[in-house]
PDB file of C-alpha atoms in Angstrom:
ATOM      1  CA  MET V  98     -58.502 -49.175  13.856  1.00  0.00           C
ATOM      2  CA  GLU V  99     -59.499 -51.716  16.514  1.00  0.00           C
ATOM      3  CA  ASP V 100     -58.815 -54.663  14.189  1.00  0.00           C
ATOM      4  CA  GLN V 101     -55.319 -53.269  13.478  1.00  0.00           C
ATOM      5  CA  LEU V 102     -54.481 -52.953  17.188  1.00  0.00           C
ATOM      6  CA  LEU V 103     -51.896 -55.431  18.413  1.00  0.00           C
ATOM      7  CA  LEU V 104     -51.248 -56.057  22.118  1.00  0.00           C
ATOM      8  CA  ARG V 105     -47.659 -56.939  22.987  1.00  0.00           C
ATOM      9  CA  ALA V 106     -45.172 -56.610  25.807  1.00  0.00           C
ATOM     10  CA  PHE V 107     -43.656 -53.166  26.319  1.00  0.00           C
ATOM     11  CA  ARG V 108     -40.072 -53.119  25.010  1.00  0.00           C
ATOM     12  CA  TYR V 109     -36.972 -51.111  25.733  1.00  0.00           C
ATOM     13  CA  ASP V 110     -37.259 -49.527  22.291  1.00  0.00           C
ATOM     14  CA  ASP V 111     -40.661 -48.052  23.312  1.00  0.00           C
ATOM     15  CA  ILE V 112     -39.071 -45.910  26.025  1.00  0.00           C
ATOM     16  CA  ALA V 113     -37.929 -43.017  23.822  1.00  0.00           C
ATOM     17  CA  SER V 114     -41.431 -42.529  22.432  1.00  0.00           C
ATOM     18  CA  LEU V 115     -43.100 -42.823  25.853  1.00  0.00           C
ATOM     19  CA  LEU V 116     -40.843 -40.115  27.273  1.00  0.00           C
ATOM     20  CA  THR V 117     -42.443 -37.603  24.860  1.00  0.00           C
ATOM     21  CA  TRP V 118     -46.048 -38.304  25.890  1.00  0.00           C
ATOM     22  CA  PHE V 119     -46.172 -36.262  29.126  1.00  0.00           C
ATOM     23  CA  PRO V 120     -44.973 -32.675  28.537  1.00  0.00           C
ATOM     24  CA  THR V 121     -46.103 -31.309  31.917  1.00  0.00           C
ATOM     25  CA  ALA V 122     -45.896 -32.457  35.530  1.00  0.00           C
ATOM     26  CA  GLU V 123     -49.712 -32.598  35.572  1.00  0.00           C
ATOM     27  CA  ASP V 124     -49.796 -34.865  32.503  1.00  0.00           C
ATOM     28  CA  LEU V 125     -47.226 -37.153  34.083  1.00  0.00           C
ATOM     29  CA  ALA V 126     -49.085 -37.210  37.413  1.00  0.00           C
ATOM     30  CA  GLN V 127     -52.322 -38.214  35.691  1.00  0.00           C
ATOM     31  CA  TRP V 128     -50.515 -41.097  33.997  1.00  0.00           C
ATOM     32  CA  GLY V 129     -48.292 -42.333  36.770  1.00  0.00           C
ATOM     33  CA  SER V 130     -49.334 -40.523  39.969  1.00  0.00           C
ATOM     34  CA  PRO V 131     -47.542 -37.553  41.499  1.00  0.00           C
ATOM     35  CA  ALA V 132     -44.948 -40.068  42.747  1.00  0.00           C
ATOM     36  CA  ARG V 133     -43.280 -40.012  39.322  1.00  0.00           C
ATOM     37  CA  THR V 134     -40.421 -37.566  38.967  1.00  0.00           C
ATOM     38  CA  PHE V 135     -40.926 -34.958  36.258  1.00  0.00           C
ATOM     39  CA  PRO V 136     -39.700 -35.047  33.654  1.00  0.00           C
ATOM     40  CA  LEU V 137     -40.153 -38.760  33.105  1.00  0.00           C
ATOM     41  CA  ASP V 138     -36.811 -40.329  32.262  1.00  0.00           C
ATOM     42  CA  GLU V 139     -35.440 -43.609  31.031  1.00  0.00           C
ATOM     43  CA  ALA V 140     -34.293 -44.709  34.496  1.00  0.00           C
ATOM     44  CA  GLN V 141     -37.878 -44.647  35.837  1.00  0.00           C
ATOM     45  CA  ILE V 142     -39.123 -46.858  33.006  1.00  0.00           C
ATOM     46  CA  ILE V 143     -36.164 -49.238  33.220  1.00  0.00           C
ATOM     47  CA  ALA V 144     -36.906 -49.733  36.933  1.00  0.00           C
ATOM     48  CA  PHE V 145     -40.447 -50.807  35.977  1.00  0.00           C
ATOM     49  CA  LEU V 146     -39.171 -53.091  33.236  1.00  0.00           C
ATOM     50  CA  LYS V 147     -36.898 -54.901  35.697  1.00  0.00           C
ATOM     51  CA  GLU V 148     -40.011 -55.878  37.661  1.00  0.00           C
ATOM     52  CA  THR V 149     -41.453 -57.686  34.596  1.00  0.00           C
ATOM     53  CA  GLU V 150     -38.897 -60.474  34.792  1.00  0.00           C
ATOM     54  CA  GLY V 151     -39.393 -64.004  36.113  1.00  0.00           C
ATOM     55  CA  ASP V 152     -42.159 -66.608  36.204  1.00  0.00           C
ATOM     56  CA  GLU V 153     -44.368 -64.530  38.507  1.00  0.00           C
ATOM     57  CA  PRO V 154     -43.336 -60.944  37.792  1.00  0.00           C
ATOM     58  CA  LYS V 155     -44.412 -58.088  40.031  1.00  0.00           C
ATOM     59  CA  ARG V 156     -45.757 -56.298  36.980  1.00  0.00           C
ATOM     60  CA  ARG V 157     -46.430 -56.687  33.301  1.00  0.00           C
ATOM     61  CA  MET V 158     -46.006 -53.758  30.972  1.00  0.00           C
ATOM     62  CA  TRP V 159     -48.178 -53.717  27.873  1.00  0.00           C
ATOM     63  CA  ALA V 160     -47.948 -51.867  24.591  1.00  0.00           C
ATOM     64  CA  GLY V 161     -50.526 -51.267  21.909  1.00  0.00           C
ATOM     65  CA  GLU V 162     -49.264 -51.102  18.366  1.00  0.00           C
ATOM     66  CA  VAL V 163     -51.003 -49.973  15.174  1.00  0.00           C
ATOM     67  CA  ASN V 164     -49.243 -50.437  11.825  1.00  0.00           C
ATOM     68  CA  GLY V 165     -45.951 -51.018  13.625  1.00  0.00           C
ATOM     69  CA  ALA V 166     -46.212 -47.830  15.714  1.00  0.00           C
ATOM     70  CA  PHE V 167     -46.277 -47.831  19.526  1.00  0.00           C
ATOM     71  CA  VAL V 168     -49.536 -46.030  20.430  1.00  0.00           C
ATOM     72  CA  ALA V 169     -50.672 -47.190  23.887  1.00  0.00           C
ATOM     73  CA  THR V 170     -49.320 -48.450  27.171  1.00  0.00           C
ATOM     74  CA  ALA V 171     -50.619 -49.918  30.421  1.00  0.00           C
ATOM     75  CA  THR V 172     -49.120 -51.754  33.351  1.00  0.00           C
ATOM     76  CA  THR V 173     -50.599 -54.495  35.490  1.00  0.00           C
ATOM     77  CA  ILE V 174     -49.183 -54.827  38.990  1.00  0.00           C
ATOM     78  CA  ILE V 175     -49.854 -58.356  40.180  1.00  0.00           C
ATOM     79  CA  ASP V 176     -50.545 -59.737  43.657  1.00  0.00           C
ATOM     80  CA  TRP V 177     -50.183 -63.420  42.816  1.00  0.00           C
ATOM     81  CA  HIS V 178     -51.145 -64.588  46.321  1.00  0.00           C
ATOM     82  CA  GLN V 179     -54.483 -62.762  46.297  1.00  0.00           C
ATOM     83  CA  GLY V 180     -55.166 -63.032  42.554  1.00  0.00           C
ATOM     84  CA  VAL V 181     -55.581 -59.260  42.305  1.00  0.00           C
ATOM     85  CA  VAL V 182     -54.182 -56.994  39.613  1.00  0.00           C
ATOM     86  CA  LEU V 183     -53.864 -53.216  39.807  1.00  0.00           C
ATOM     87  CA  LEU V 184     -54.207 -51.709  36.337  1.00  0.00           C
ATOM     88  CA  GLY V 185     -52.387 -48.441  35.928  1.00  0.00           C
ATOM     89  CA  PHE V 186     -49.952 -46.322  33.972  1.00  0.00           C
ATOM     90  CA  ILE V 187     -52.464 -46.234  31.116  1.00  0.00           C
ATOM     91  CA  GLY V 188     -51.566 -43.894  28.301  1.00  0.00           C
ATOM     92  CA  ILE V 189     -52.370 -43.235  24.676  1.00  0.00           C
ATOM     93  CA  SER V 190     -49.894 -41.479  22.386  1.00  0.00           C
ATOM     94  CA  PRO V 191     -50.842 -37.783  22.110  1.00  0.00           C
ATOM     95  CA  ALA V 192     -51.067 -38.152  18.312  1.00  0.00           C
ATOM     96  CA  GLU V 193     -53.639 -40.948  18.722  1.00  0.00           C
ATOM     97  CA  ARG V 194     -55.856 -39.547  21.502  1.00  0.00           C
ATOM     98  CA  GLY V 195     -59.511 -39.141  20.671  1.00  0.00           C
ATOM     99  CA  ARG V 196     -59.459 -41.895  18.041  1.00  0.00           C
ATOM    100  CA  GLY V 197     -61.126 -44.591  20.142  1.00  0.00           C
ATOM    101  CA  LEU V 198     -58.039 -46.657  20.984  1.00  0.00           C
ATOM    102  CA  ALA V 199     -58.371 -46.770  24.775  1.00  0.00           C
ATOM    103  CA  HIS V 200     -61.377 -49.101  24.926  1.00  0.00           C
ATOM    104  CA  PRO V 201     -60.096 -51.819  22.538  1.00  0.00           C
ATOM    105  CA  PHE V 202     -56.576 -51.592  23.938  1.00  0.00           C
ATOM    106  CA  LEU V 203     -57.737 -51.976  27.534  1.00  0.00           C
ATOM    107  CA  GLN V 204     -60.159 -54.754  26.565  1.00  0.00           C
ATOM    108  CA  LYS V 205     -57.191 -56.688  25.170  1.00  0.00           C
ATOM    109  CA  VAL V 206     -55.221 -56.070  28.393  1.00  0.00           C
ATOM    110  CA  ILE V 207     -58.189 -57.257  30.491  1.00  0.00           C
ATOM    111  CA  ASP V 208     -58.820 -60.345  28.363  1.00  0.00           C
ATOM    112  CA  THR V 209     -55.134 -61.290  28.402  1.00  0.00           C
ATOM    113  CA  THR V 210     -54.899 -60.736  32.166  1.00  0.00           C
ATOM    114  CA  PHE V 211     -57.917 -62.942  32.846  1.00  0.00           C
ATOM    115  CA  VAL V 212     -56.432 -65.773  30.744  1.00  0.00           C
ATOM    116  CA  ASP V 213     -54.481 -66.604  33.920  1.00  0.00           C
ATOM    117  CA  GLU V 214     -57.121 -68.347  36.038  1.00  0.00           C
ATOM    118  CA  ARG V 215     -55.357 -67.302  39.247  1.00  0.00           C
ATOM    119  CA  ILE V 216     -56.471 -63.709  38.618  1.00  0.00           C
ATOM    120  CA  GLU V 217     -59.941 -62.944  39.998  1.00  0.00           C
ATOM    121  CA  ARG V 218     -59.947 -59.165  40.236  1.00  0.00           C
ATOM    122  CA  ILE V 219     -58.607 -56.193  38.291  1.00  0.00           C
ATOM    123  CA  GLU V 220     -58.771 -52.826  40.016  1.00  0.00           C
ATOM    124  CA  LEU V 221     -57.751 -49.282  39.196  1.00  0.00           C
ATOM    125  CA  ASN V 222     -57.830 -45.727  40.465  1.00  0.00           C
ATOM    126  CA  VAL V 223     -58.782 -42.731  38.351  1.00  0.00           C
ATOM    127  CA  TYR V 224     -58.876 -39.064  39.289  1.00  0.00           C
ATOM    128  CA  THR V 225     -62.496 -38.008  39.613  1.00  0.00           C
ATOM    129  CA  PHE V 226     -62.143 -35.030  37.263  1.00  0.00           C
ATOM    130  CA  ASN V 227     -61.104 -37.354  34.398  1.00  0.00           C
ATOM    131  CA  GLU V 228     -64.628 -37.972  33.125  1.00  0.00           C
ATOM    132  CA  PRO V 229     -63.763 -39.285  29.618  1.00  0.00           C
ATOM    133  CA  THR V 230     -61.509 -41.935  31.136  1.00  0.00           C
ATOM    134  CA  ILE V 231     -64.125 -42.849  33.737  1.00  0.00           C
ATOM    135  CA  ARG V 232     -66.658 -43.406  30.931  1.00  0.00           C
ATOM    136  CA  THR V 233     -64.192 -45.749  29.205  1.00  0.00           C
ATOM    137  CA  TYR V 234     -63.653 -47.785  32.377  1.00  0.00           C
ATOM    138  CA  GLU V 235     -67.385 -48.033  33.015  1.00  0.00           C
ATOM    139  CA  LYS V 236     -68.010 -49.163  29.410  1.00  0.00           C
ATOM    140  CA  LEU V 237     -65.424 -51.894  30.013  1.00  0.00           C
ATOM    141  CA  GLY V 238     -67.500 -53.113  32.970  1.00  0.00           C
ATOM    142  CA  PHE V 239     -65.538 -51.657  35.886  1.00  0.00           C
ATOM    143  CA  LEU V 240     -67.704 -50.784  38.884  1.00  0.00           C
ATOM    144  CA  ARG V 241     -67.014 -47.844  41.174  1.00  0.00           C
ATOM    145  CA  GLU V 242     -66.338 -49.055  44.692  1.00  0.00           C
ATOM    146  CA  GLY V 243     -65.651 -45.722  46.313  1.00  0.00           C
ATOM    147  CA  VAL V 244     -63.673 -42.509  46.286  1.00  0.00           C
ATOM    148  CA  ARG V 245     -60.340 -41.980  47.961  1.00  0.00           C
ATOM    149  CA  ARG V 246     -60.613 -38.327  48.912  1.00  0.00           C
ATOM    150  CA  SER V 247     -57.626 -36.011  48.629  1.00  0.00           C
ATOM    151  CA  LEU V 248     -55.452 -38.953  47.589  1.00  0.00           C
ATOM    152  CA  ALA V 249     -52.884 -37.167  45.478  1.00  0.00           C
ATOM    153  CA  ARG V 250     -51.116 -33.828  45.765  1.00  0.00           C
ATOM    154  CA  LEU V 251     -49.578 -31.966  42.881  1.00  0.00           C
ATOM    155  CA  GLY V 252     -48.094 -28.735  44.161  1.00  0.00           C
ATOM    156  CA  THR V 253     -50.840 -27.095  46.211  1.00  0.00           C
ATOM    157  CA  VAL V 254     -53.708 -28.941  44.494  1.00  0.00           C
ATOM    158  CA  ARG V 255     -55.181 -32.186  45.818  1.00  0.00           C
ATOM    159  CA  TRP V 256     -57.035 -34.727  43.685  1.00  0.00           C
ATOM    160  CA  ASP V 257     -59.669 -37.287  44.648  1.00  0.00           C
ATOM    161  CA  ALA V 258     -59.467 -40.716  43.020  1.00  0.00           C
ATOM    162  CA  ALA V 259     -62.327 -43.088  42.337  1.00  0.00           C
ATOM    163  CA  HIS V 260     -61.569 -46.759  42.949  1.00  0.00           C
ATOM    164  CA  TYR V 261     -62.950 -49.210  40.379  1.00  0.00           C
ATOM    165  CA  ALA V 262     -62.841 -52.991  40.062  1.00  0.00           C
ATOM    166  CA  LEU V 263     -63.779 -55.714  37.611  1.00  0.00           C
ATOM    167  CA  LEU V 264     -64.208 -59.310  38.725  1.00  0.00           C
ATOM    168  CA  ARG V 265     -63.712 -62.324  36.526  1.00  0.00           C
ATOM    169  CA  SER V 266     -67.288 -63.342  37.435  1.00  0.00           C
ATOM    170  CA  ASP V 267     -68.852 -59.963  36.536  1.00  0.00           C
ATOM    171  CA  PRO V 268     -71.242 -60.126  33.603  1.00  0.00           C
ATOM    172  CA  PRO V 269     -69.927 -58.571  30.386  1.00  0.00           C
ATOM    173  CA  PRO V 270     -70.873 -54.908  29.990  1.00  0.00           C
ATOM    174  CA  LEU V 271     -73.759 -53.931  27.744  1.00  0.00           C
ATOM    175  CA  GLN V 272     -72.453 -52.465  24.524  1.00  0.00           C
TER     176      GLN V 272
END
C-alpha cells in the first residue's frame, strides 16, 4: 500500500470525510487536542485552511490518498523565523487504521517538510498512553525530549504528553 500512497495538499472536498473520523470527544481530543470543539465541524477546518494561504503560510495541511481515496491527514504549523515545525492533527481514516499507513504517510510529510532548507526541526506532542503512535514516531527517528505532565484536560481526566523532535541533522532511523 505504501507505493500507492500519494501525499498532497488537504482540500476543501476532504472536509466531509474528515468530519466522520472522530465520533467521540475523546477521539477528537486525541487528534486535535481538547481545544477542538466537539463535534468537529466544517468551520473549524475552514479556519485551518485559511492559514495555509500565502508564500509563508502559518500552516500546511496534508492529505494522504490511496487509489483516489482520502485516507490520512496531518498539519504542519510553521515558525519560519526559527525554522521549526510543529507536526500535529495526524489522523488515519478509521477504515484504514491498522494497515500500516501512518509510517509511510508521515515519512512523506517529513521528507517534504525538510525539502525547505529553512526548516531545521520538526517537533510533536503525543499523549503518553498512545503507545502504538509513540512507536511509529520513534521508528521515524523522533527522539523524546521530555514529558509535559497534566497538559490536557478532557472532562475530569488529565493527560500527560510526551514531547518529541526530529532534527534535519539527525541520522536516519534504523529500519
